[in-house]
Backbone as numpy.savetxt, mean C-alpha at the origin, in Angstrom:
# Nx Ny Nz CAx CAy CAz Cx Cy Cz
-67.34 26.94 -59.15 -67.30 26.03 -57.95 -65.99 25.02 -57.92
-65.45 24.89 -56.76 -64.12 24.07 -56.86 -64.50 22.74 -56.60
-63.83 21.84 -57.46 -63.99 20.34 -57.45 -63.09 19.87 -56.34
-63.72 19.03 -55.31 -62.91 18.47 -54.27 -62.00 17.40 -54.75
-60.73 17.44 -54.31 -59.85 16.37 -54.63 -59.94 15.17 -53.90
-60.11 14.05 -54.52 -60.34 12.81 -53.74 -58.98 12.30 -53.18
-58.99 12.04 -51.86 -57.84 11.54 -51.19 -57.91 9.99 -51.21
-56.95 9.17 -51.61 -57.12 7.87 -51.43 -55.99 7.47 -50.39
-56.47 6.58 -49.52 -55.75 6.11 -48.48 -54.75 4.80 -48.91
-53.48 4.92 -48.56 -52.48 4.00 -49.02 -52.73 2.62 -48.28
-52.52 1.49 -49.10 -52.87 0.32 -48.50 -51.75 -0.03 -47.53
-52.06 -0.69 -46.34 -51.11 -1.25 -45.34 -50.75 -0.24 -44.45
-51.23 1.01 -44.40 -50.82 2.13 -43.55 -51.37 1.70 -42.04
-52.63 1.28 -42.06 -53.19 0.78 -40.69 -52.49 -0.40 -40.12
-52.08 -1.33 -41.04 -51.43 -2.54 -40.48 -50.05 -2.11 -39.99
-49.36 -1.21 -40.72 -47.99 -0.82 -40.08 -48.06 -0.06 -38.80
-49.19 0.81 -38.64 -49.34 1.45 -37.36 -49.63 0.40 -36.27
-50.45 -0.64 -36.55 -50.79 -1.47 -35.53 -49.53 -2.38 -35.12
-48.72 -2.71 -36.13 -47.55 -3.43 -36.01 -46.58 -2.68 -35.07
-46.32 -1.34 -35.40 -45.44 -0.60 -34.50 -45.85 -0.40 -33.04
-47.22 -0.26 -33.00 -47.83 -0.20 -31.59 -47.69 -1.37 -30.74
-47.82 -2.60 -31.59 -47.62 -3.84 -30.85 -46.08 -4.06 -30.50
-45.16 -3.62 -31.29 -43.76 -3.68 -31.00 -43.54 -2.82 -29.83
-44.06 -1.71 -29.77 -43.68 -0.83 -28.79 -44.27 -1.21 -27.36
-45.35 -1.97 -27.29 -45.93 -2.55 -26.07 -45.05 -3.69 -25.63
-44.51 -4.43 -26.59 -43.61 -5.46 -26.31 -42.28 -5.07 -25.60
-41.78 -4.06 -26.26 -40.49 -3.33 -25.65 -40.69 -2.82 -24.31
-41.90 -2.14 -24.09 -42.19 -1.79 -22.70 -42.34 -2.83 -21.69
-42.79 -4.05 -22.19 -42.86 -5.21 -21.24 -41.41 -5.85 -21.04
-40.64 -5.87 -21.96 -39.22 -6.42 -21.84 -38.35 -5.49 -21.13
-38.41 -4.19 -21.21 -37.53 -3.19 -20.78 -37.04 -3.48 -19.21
-37.93 -3.66 -18.40 -37.62 -3.84 -17.01 -36.84 -5.26 -16.86
-37.18 -6.18 -17.61 -36.47 -7.62 -17.46 -34.99 -7.25 -18.01
-34.74 -6.54 -19.20 -33.42 -6.30 -19.57 -32.52 -5.48 -18.57
-33.13 -4.43 -18.05 -32.40 -3.70 -17.00 -32.07 -4.56 -15.83
-33.05 -5.32 -15.47 -32.65 -6.29 -14.23 -31.47 -7.33 -14.68
-31.46 -7.71 -15.94 -30.42 -8.63 -16.34 -29.14 -7.92 -16.38
-29.03 -6.67 -16.76 -27.85 -5.90 -16.87 -27.39 -5.72 -15.42
-28.29 -5.33 -14.50 -27.77 -5.14 -13.17 -27.11 -6.46 -12.53
-27.73 -7.67 -12.81 -27.30 -8.94 -12.47 -25.94 -9.16 -12.87
-25.71 -8.92 -14.22 -24.43 -9.29 -14.82 -23.35 -8.27 -14.27
-23.64 -7.01 -14.15 -22.59 -6.17 -13.47 -22.32 -6.40 -12.06
-23.41 -6.86 -11.29 -23.24 -7.25 -9.95 -22.29 -8.41 -9.85
-22.64 -9.54 -10.64 -21.72 -10.62 -10.63 -20.37 -10.46 -11.06
-20.11 -9.41 -11.97 -18.75 -9.18 -12.35 -17.79 -8.64 -11.30
-18.58 -7.62 -10.53 -17.83 -7.02 -9.48 -17.59 -7.93 -8.23
-18.59 -8.89 -8.05 -18.54 -9.88 -6.94 -17.52 -10.89 -7.11
-17.35 -11.29 -8.48 -16.35 -12.21 -8.96 -14.91 -11.57 -8.65
-14.90 -10.43 -9.23 -13.45 -9.68 -8.98 -13.16 -9.50 -7.57
-14.08 -9.24 -6.68 -13.82 -9.01 -5.27 -13.33 -10.29 -4.60
-14.06 -11.45 -4.96 -13.74 -12.74 -4.42 -12.48 -13.29 -4.92
-12.25 -13.23 -6.30 -11.01 -14.04 -6.82 -9.87 -13.21 -7.11
-9.96 -11.90 -7.00 -8.73 -11.20 -7.33 -8.27 -10.25 -6.16
-9.06 -10.13 -5.15 -8.73 -9.15 -4.05 -7.49 -9.53 -3.32
-7.09 -10.78 -3.22 -5.79 -11.13 -2.54 -4.74 -11.51 -3.46
-4.98 -11.44 -4.71 -3.94 -11.88 -5.67 -3.60 -10.88 -6.80
-4.58 -9.92 -7.03 -4.29 -9.12 -8.27 -3.10 -8.22 -7.87
-2.17 -8.26 -8.93 -0.95 -7.42 -8.72 0.10 -7.98 -7.72
-0.31 -8.96 -7.16 0.60 -9.71 -6.14 1.20 -11.00 -6.68
0.76 -11.35 -7.97 1.16 -12.60 -8.51 2.60 -12.63 -8.83
3.30 -11.36 -9.19 4.64 -11.22 -9.46 5.52 -11.15 -8.28
5.22 -11.55 -7.10 5.91 -11.45 -5.94 7.13 -12.29 -6.01
8.41 -11.83 -5.61 9.63 -12.57 -5.68 9.50 -13.90 -5.14
9.97 -14.84 -5.78 9.90 -16.34 -5.35 11.04 -16.62 -4.48
10.76 -17.79 -3.68 11.67 -18.08 -2.62 11.61 -17.46 -1.28
10.76 -16.56 -1.16 10.59 -15.86 0.23 9.41 -16.21 0.89
9.42 -16.38 2.24 8.22 -16.97 2.97 7.82 -15.84 3.97
8.49 -14.90 4.29 8.08 -13.82 5.25 7.51 -12.62 4.47
6.33 -12.33 4.38 5.85 -11.14 3.55 5.12 -9.98 4.56
5.24 -8.82 4.13 4.61 -7.69 4.88 4.20 -6.59 4.00
3.75 -5.55 4.67 3.31 -4.34 3.93 3.80 -3.12 4.85
3.70 -2.05 4.07 3.86 -0.62 4.82 2.62 0.11 4.48
2.20 0.95 5.59 0.92 1.70 5.21 1.18 3.08 5.90
0.15 3.89 5.43 -0.03 5.26 6.08 -1.46 5.63 5.73
-1.70 6.90 5.94 -3.11 7.47 5.71 -3.49 7.35 4.34
-2.59 7.15 3.51 -2.98 6.89 2.08 -3.88 5.58 1.87
-3.65 4.69 2.70 -4.59 3.40 2.58 -5.93 3.63 3.20
-6.06 4.64 3.92 -7.37 4.85 4.54 -7.59 3.91 5.77
-8.95 3.73 6.08 -9.11 2.80 7.21 -8.93 1.38 6.89
-8.08 0.64 7.68 -7.68 -0.62 7.48 -8.44 -1.63 8.20
-8.95 -2.67 7.80 -9.54 -3.74 8.56 -8.50 -4.65 8.88
-7.93 -4.62 10.00 -6.66 -5.43 10.55 -7.34 -6.80 10.52
-8.34 -7.01 11.09 -8.81 -8.43 11.33 -9.03 -9.13 10.01
-9.67 -8.55 9.01 -9.67 -9.22 7.83 -8.40 -9.37 7.09
-7.59 -8.37 7.23 -6.17 -8.46 6.69 -5.41 -9.71 7.23
-5.63 -9.95 8.57 -4.97 -11.03 9.34 -5.30 -12.35 8.86
-6.87 -12.38 8.78 -7.29 -13.61 8.49 -7.46 -14.09 7.03
-7.39 -13.25 6.19 -7.68 -13.49 4.71 -6.66 -13.19 3.81
-5.72 -12.20 4.10 -4.71 -11.86 3.04 -3.61 -12.77 3.08
-3.01 -13.07 1.94 -1.84 -13.83 1.68 -1.20 -13.60 0.43
0.03 -13.88 0.33 0.86 -13.61 -0.87 1.51 -14.79 -1.15
1.26 -15.47 -2.36 1.94 -16.76 -2.57 1.57 -17.84 -1.69
0.53 -17.77 -0.99 0.10 -18.73 0.04 0.56 -18.37 1.49
1.29 -17.34 1.61 1.87 -17.03 2.90 1.16 -15.75 3.54
0.86 -15.88 4.77 0.19 -14.74 5.39 0.94 -13.56 5.60
0.44 -12.43 5.93 1.07 -11.08 6.12 1.68 -11.22 7.57
3.00 -11.05 7.78 3.60 -11.43 9.01 3.93 -10.02 9.55
4.38 -9.05 8.94 4.80 -7.72 9.45 4.24 -6.55 8.70
4.13 -5.41 9.58 3.62 -4.21 8.79 4.44 -2.93 9.37
4.97 -2.23 8.49 5.65 -0.98 8.88 4.61 0.13 8.61
4.40 0.97 9.76 3.38 1.93 9.84 3.87 3.35 9.92
3.46 4.26 9.08 4.03 5.56 9.10 3.67 6.31 10.36
4.52 6.83 11.14 4.32 7.57 12.35 4.41 8.97 12.24
5.54 9.43 11.67 5.78 11.00 11.60 6.33 11.26 10.48
6.60 12.70 10.26 7.14 13.33 9.09 7.71 14.68 9.54
8.86 14.98 9.20 9.47 16.26 9.49 9.41 16.46 11.03
9.24 17.65 11.50 9.36 17.98 12.93 8.06 18.16 13.62
6.98 18.02 12.78 5.69 18.44 13.38 4.54 17.65 12.86
4.51 16.73 12.02 3.60 15.88 11.55 3.42 14.60 12.05
2.24 14.14 12.45 1.85 12.73 12.84 0.83 12.32 11.82
1.14 10.99 11.28 0.19 10.52 10.40 -1.24 10.30 11.12
-2.08 10.81 10.32 -3.55 10.83 10.91 -4.07 9.34 11.29
-3.45 8.27 10.58 -3.88 6.85 10.87 -2.91 6.18 11.76
-1.99 6.80 12.16 -0.88 6.15 13.02 -1.37 5.35 14.17
-2.09 5.97 15.00 -2.47 5.41 16.18 -3.36 4.06 15.93
-4.30 4.35 15.12 -5.27 3.31 14.87 -4.64 2.16 14.19
-3.59 2.45 13.15 -2.80 1.23 12.56 -1.89 0.49 13.56
-1.18 1.38 14.22 -0.33 0.67 15.29 -0.94 -0.29 16.10
-2.23 0.26 16.72 -2.96 -0.58 17.63 -3.53 -1.76 17.10
-4.09 -1.53 15.78 -4.67 -2.61 14.98 -3.82 -3.82 14.73
-2.52 -3.43 14.14 -1.55 -4.47 13.73 -1.13 -5.27 15.07
-0.97 -4.79 16.22 -0.68 -5.48 17.35 -1.74 -6.38 17.95
-3.12 -5.66 17.84 -4.38 -6.38 18.33 -4.31 -7.82 17.62
-4.07 -7.87 16.21 -4.46 -8.90 15.31 -3.15 -9.72 15.08
-2.03 -9.54 15.87 -0.93 -10.38 15.87 -0.03 -10.14 14.58
-0.08 -9.02 14.10 0.88 -8.72 12.95 2.09 -7.98 13.46
3.30 -8.46 13.38 4.48 -7.76 13.67 4.66 -6.49 13.22
4.81 -5.44 14.05 4.49 -3.99 13.75 5.97 -3.20 13.85
6.03 -2.11 12.88 7.17 -1.25 13.09 6.72 0.11 12.74
7.38 1.19 13.21 6.91 2.63 12.86 8.00 3.26 12.15
7.56 4.04 11.11 8.69 4.70 10.43 8.52 6.32 10.38
9.67 6.97 10.22 9.68 8.41 10.14 10.00 8.88 8.69
9.28 9.78 8.15 9.59 10.23 6.76 10.41 11.54 6.96
11.74 11.43 6.46 12.73 12.45 6.70 12.64 13.67 5.69
12.68 14.81 6.29 12.69 16.06 5.50 14.04 16.79 5.68
14.41 17.48 4.65 15.73 18.22 4.79 15.44 19.64 5.10
14.26 20.01 5.41 14.10 21.46 5.56 14.04 21.81 7.08
14.23 20.79 7.88 14.20 20.95 9.36 15.44 19.99 9.90
15.77 20.31 11.18 17.06 19.73 11.70 16.77 18.25 11.95
17.75 17.52 11.94 17.68 16.09 12.16 17.30 15.81 13.68
17.78 16.65 14.52 17.78 16.52 15.85 16.21 16.65 16.17
15.57 17.75 15.77 14.23 18.04 15.99 13.37 16.88 15.38
13.60 16.31 14.34 12.92 15.28 13.66 12.96 14.05 14.64
14.13 13.76 15.10 14.42 12.56 15.87 13.50 12.64 17.22
13.58 13.89 17.94 12.77 14.11 19.05 11.30 14.07 18.76
10.84 14.55 17.72 9.40 14.34 17.27 9.08 12.91 17.19
9.87 12.11 16.55 9.45 10.70 16.46 9.47 10.10 17.86
10.46 10.33 18.75 10.51 9.79 20.03 9.28 10.18 20.75
8.89 11.30 20.68 7.69 11.78 21.55 6.28 11.01 21.16
6.44 10.76 19.88 5.10 10.09 19.49 5.02 8.65 19.19
6.15 7.87 19.31 6.25 6.59 19.02 6.73 5.69 20.32
5.82 4.95 20.82 6.23 4.14 22.01 6.43 2.73 21.51
7.59 2.19 21.32 7.65 0.62 20.86 7.83 -0.10 22.06
7.47 -1.38 21.85 7.43 -2.48 22.86 7.98 -3.56 22.48
8.46 -4.44 23.38 9.11 -5.62 23.03 8.36 -6.48 22.03
9.11 -7.05 20.98 8.48 -7.66 19.97 8.16 -6.68 18.82
8.14 -5.46 18.88 8.07 -4.64 17.79 9.33 -4.55 16.94
9.17 -4.34 15.72 10.32 -4.06 14.81 11.03 -2.74 15.08
12.44 -2.61 14.86 13.05 -1.43 15.10 12.49 -0.24 14.43
12.66 1.02 14.86 12.24 2.19 14.19 12.87 2.20 12.81
12.27 2.86 11.86 12.81 3.06 10.45 12.87 4.51 10.03
13.82 4.77 9.48 14.10 6.20 8.82 13.98 5.98 7.27
12.77 6.75 6.88 12.55 6.76 5.35 13.20 7.91 4.69
14.23 7.76 3.85 14.89 8.77 3.16 14.66 8.65 1.76
14.13 9.60 1.16 13.86 9.60 -0.30 13.69 10.96 -0.99
13.78 12.00 -0.17 13.80 13.41 -0.75 15.32 13.91 -0.81
15.56 14.43 -2.12 16.94 14.95 -2.30 17.31 16.10 -1.46
18.50 16.32 -1.00 18.98 17.37 -0.16 18.46 18.79 -0.83
17.87 19.77 0.03 17.52 21.04 -0.57 18.35 22.18 0.31
19.17 22.82 -0.39 19.77 23.87 0.42 20.91 23.54 1.32
21.22 22.22 1.27 22.39 21.80 2.00 23.36 20.95 1.20
24.52 20.69 1.54 25.52 20.04 0.85 25.18 18.52 0.94
25.70 17.67 0.14 25.51 16.29 0.32 26.06 15.65 1.64
27.16 16.29 2.02 27.81 15.91 3.19 27.01 16.17 4.56
26.45 17.42 4.50 25.49 17.83 5.60 24.25 17.00 5.62
23.74 16.64 4.31 22.71 15.75 4.22 23.07 14.30 4.98
24.10 13.82 4.74 24.55 12.50 5.30 24.70 12.53 6.81
25.24 13.77 7.24 25.49 13.93 8.60 24.12 14.09 9.41
23.20 14.68 8.77 21.89 14.75 9.43 21.20 13.28 9.54
21.37 12.59 8.45 20.74 11.21 8.62 21.36 10.39 9.74
22.61 10.47 9.79 23.43 9.67 10.97 23.04 10.31 12.22
22.83 11.64 12.33 22.41 12.15 13.56 21.17 11.69 14.08
20.09 11.57 13.16 18.79 10.94 13.44 19.02 9.59 13.97
19.72 8.80 13.22 19.93 7.30 13.41 20.46 7.14 14.94
21.54 8.00 15.13 22.19 7.79 16.50 21.32 8.03 17.63
20.51 9.21 17.49 19.70 9.61 18.53 18.53 8.66 18.82
18.00 8.13 17.77 16.88 7.22 18.03 17.50 5.87 18.54
18.51 5.38 18.05 19.19 4.16 18.65 19.49 4.38 20.08
19.95 5.48 20.41 20.19 5.76 21.90 18.92 5.65 22.78
17.88 6.12 22.16 16.64 6.19 22.90 15.88 4.73 23.06
15.86 4.04 22.05 15.26 2.78 21.90 16.01 1.53 22.24
17.29 1.64 22.24 18.37 0.65 22.44 18.40 -0.34 21.38
18.05 0.01 20.24 18.28 -0.97 19.04 18.50 -0.12 17.78
19.35 -0.70 16.91 19.66 -0.06 15.76 18.55 0.08 14.72
18.31 1.33 14.26 17.09 1.66 13.37 17.43 0.93 12.07
16.45 0.78 11.31 16.37 0.38 9.88 16.40 1.60 8.88
17.16 1.56 7.89 17.30 2.64 6.92 16.51 2.28 5.59
15.50 3.07 5.32 14.88 2.69 4.00 15.19 3.84 3.01
15.45 3.28 1.78 15.70 4.29 0.67 15.77 3.51 -0.52
15.52 4.15 -1.78 15.47 3.57 -3.06 17.00 3.03 -3.39
17.17 2.10 -4.32 18.48 1.57 -4.64 19.31 2.71 -5.21
18.82 3.42 -6.19 19.61 4.53 -6.95 19.90 5.61 -5.94
18.97 6.11 -5.03 19.15 7.04 -4.01 20.45 6.70 -3.14
20.38 5.48 -2.63 21.50 5.05 -1.78 22.71 5.05 -2.41
22.75 4.73 -3.71 24.04 4.87 -4.47 24.48 6.31 -4.65
23.62 7.18 -4.77 24.08 8.49 -5.03 24.41 9.35 -3.82
23.65 9.06 -2.73 23.72 9.90 -1.52 24.29 9.12 -0.29
24.12 7.82 -0.16 24.61 7.16 0.98 25.57 6.06 0.65
26.42 6.25 -0.30 27.32 5.25 -0.76 28.56 5.39 0.24
28.39 5.03 1.48 29.35 5.02 2.40 29.24 3.94 3.38
30.49 3.21 3.75 30.40 2.16 4.60 29.61 2.20 5.90
29.62 3.54 6.48 28.92 3.79 7.81 27.46 3.46 7.62
26.82 3.39 6.56 25.26 3.16 6.48 25.03 1.72 6.37
26.15 0.87 6.20 26.17 -0.55 6.18 25.82 -1.09 7.62
26.06 -0.18 8.57 25.83 -0.69 9.97 24.34 -0.80 10.18
23.56 -0.30 9.48 22.20 -0.26 9.66 21.38 -1.28 8.68
20.52 -1.99 9.30 19.73 -2.98 8.47 19.03 -2.23 7.25
19.22 -2.60 6.04 18.84 -1.87 4.88 17.37 -2.49 4.33
16.53 -1.61 4.15 15.35 -1.73 3.59 15.26 -1.06 2.26
15.30 -1.89 1.22 15.45 -1.43 -0.12 14.25 -1.38 -0.83
13.99 -0.30 -1.61 12.90 -0.06 -2.47 13.25 -0.29 -3.85
12.80 -1.33 -4.44 13.18 -1.66 -5.90 12.10 -2.37 -6.49
11.09 -1.76 -7.34 9.81 -2.17 -7.72 9.98 -3.12 -9.06
9.14 -4.11 -9.01 8.89 -4.95 -10.27 10.02 -5.43 -10.88
11.05 -6.10 -10.08 12.14 -6.73 -10.67 12.09 -8.19 -9.81
12.67 -9.13 -10.59 12.73 -10.41 -9.85 13.76 -10.81 -9.04
14.70 -9.81 -8.89 15.83 -10.09 -7.92 16.31 -8.58 -7.60
16.94 -8.49 -6.31 17.44 -7.32 -5.91 18.92 -7.03 -6.51
18.90 -5.86 -7.19 20.08 -5.47 -7.93 20.96 -4.61 -7.05
21.40 -5.08 -5.92 22.14 -4.44 -4.88 23.21 -5.32 -4.44
24.41 -5.08 -4.37 25.42 -5.86 -4.04 25.72 -6.16 -2.52
25.30 -5.03 -1.68 25.52 -5.16 -0.30 24.37 -6.02 0.38
24.54 -6.08 1.73 23.37 -6.95 2.43 22.13 -6.18 2.51
21.03 -6.72 2.63 19.71 -6.03 2.98 18.83 -6.94 3.73
17.92 -6.27 4.54 17.02 -6.98 5.38 15.60 -7.10 4.80
15.17 -5.97 4.30 13.82 -6.02 3.69 13.78 -5.46 2.29
12.85 -5.90 1.46 12.73 -5.42 0.19 11.35 -5.08 -0.21
11.11 -3.76 -0.50 9.76 -3.23 -0.89 9.79 -3.49 -2.51
9.12 -4.55 -2.96 9.14 -4.87 -4.28 7.92 -4.46 -5.24
6.94 -3.97 -4.53 5.90 -3.55 -5.32 5.07 -2.40 -4.63
4.56 -1.38 -5.32 3.67 -0.48 -4.81 2.40 -0.57 -5.22
1.81 -1.71 -5.77 0.57 -2.00 -6.36 -0.17 -3.12 -5.86
0.13 -3.51 -4.63 -0.53 -4.65 -3.89 -2.08 -4.45 -3.70
-2.81 -5.50 -3.70 -4.13 -5.29 -3.37 -4.48 -6.57 -2.37
-4.92 -6.20 -1.22 -5.18 -7.28 -0.12 -6.51 -7.01 0.53
-7.10 -8.07 0.80 -8.28 -7.93 1.68 -8.14 -7.07 3.02
-9.16 -6.10 3.24 -9.02 -5.21 4.36 -8.36 -3.89 4.11
-7.80 -3.81 2.90 -7.21 -2.46 2.48 -7.81 -2.02 1.05
-8.50 -1.05 1.13 -9.26 -0.66 -0.16 -8.34 -0.10 -1.16
-7.23 0.55 -0.78 -6.35 1.16 -1.80 -5.20 0.33 -2.03
-4.41 0.66 -3.05 -3.23 -0.19 -3.33 -2.19 -0.03 -2.20
-1.39 -1.06 -1.91 -0.38 -0.95 -0.71 0.86 -1.52 -1.14
1.96 -1.00 -0.48 3.35 -1.46 -0.80 3.43 -2.83 -0.23
4.17 -3.77 -1.02 4.44 -5.15 -0.58 5.92 -5.22 -0.18
6.17 -5.97 0.73 7.50 -6.27 1.07 7.83 -7.78 1.51
9.16 -7.89 1.32 9.55 -9.27 1.97 10.78 -9.19 2.91
10.89 -10.04 3.71 12.22 -10.17 4.66 13.02 -11.19 4.11
14.23 -10.81 4.11 15.34 -11.75 3.54 15.74 -12.69 4.60
14.95 -13.61 4.87 15.21 -14.70 5.80 13.85 -15.43 6.21
13.99 -16.23 7.08 12.79 -16.90 7.78 12.21 -16.26 8.91
11.02 -16.63 9.39 10.55 -16.00 10.52 11.35 -16.02 11.68
12.07 -17.30 11.91 13.08 -17.44 12.94 14.16 -16.33 12.80
14.64 -16.08 11.64 15.49 -14.98 11.53 14.94 -13.47 11.80
13.63 -13.39 11.53 13.06 -12.05 11.84 12.90 -11.76 13.23
12.54 -12.71 14.01 12.38 -12.39 15.53 13.53 -11.81 16.36
14.69 -12.21 16.01 15.71 -11.64 16.93 15.93 -10.19 16.42
15.47 -9.67 15.31 15.65 -8.28 14.97 14.75 -7.43 15.71
13.60 -7.95 16.34 12.74 -7.19 17.11 13.26 -6.67 18.47
12.55 -5.56 18.99 13.10 -5.11 20.31 12.90 -6.21 21.43
13.92 -6.49 22.09 13.87 -7.49 23.06 13.16 -7.02 24.27
12.78 -8.03 25.01 12.17 -7.76 26.26 13.22 -7.37 27.36
12.82 -6.27 28.28 13.72 -5.83 29.15 13.86 -6.70 30.44
């Protein structure tokens, strides 16, 4: 006959089990409140950031001493709320006065947001201009005609802009310069106003360091510096590519005009 072994219960086991069960129930009751608190904190953070940083984040380093501020946009900025931009956006306390809008590229591309942006800027009283992105793989004449077909400028609009920032491919530096001049001459002939020439500081020095290009208002791209390091005259300065403004979800290029608003108005296309 086998003798049964007596099993003794450890003291406190029941009390520990009861305590764990009690804590578990307490956490179950607190868990929804904790989740709600986290949601409130996260929501407040994003609301605070939207309210207090939407018009100033990355804009605080705007060059001092300039009062006429603007932007340049394309499809990369998505759908723009021009009304909100006009009524709420400011840089150093100054409103957005002008906007350069991408119209065309090469000899066959029209920016997908051009029509909407061009109409939106005019509707809400922002001085507008249109620019062409220059390609070296197609003729300058074809590119000029492509821009002319797609862009109808009106009195009060800024002059057309030629954006040159791609190095010459398969052509000499001289042919590259002649192509740029051909585009500028044809567009000036059509609109009756001298186009603006946009390019980077170093790019101009390398490829367009010729007095003939000084005839055209210069829009210089030179980011995150407190002054323009260019010895010649310039009209516009693209000083940042990281602007954040109400009405534009993506980062946007920021610009200033080298003068007052009264100086800017005569640059626009005159009434006929």
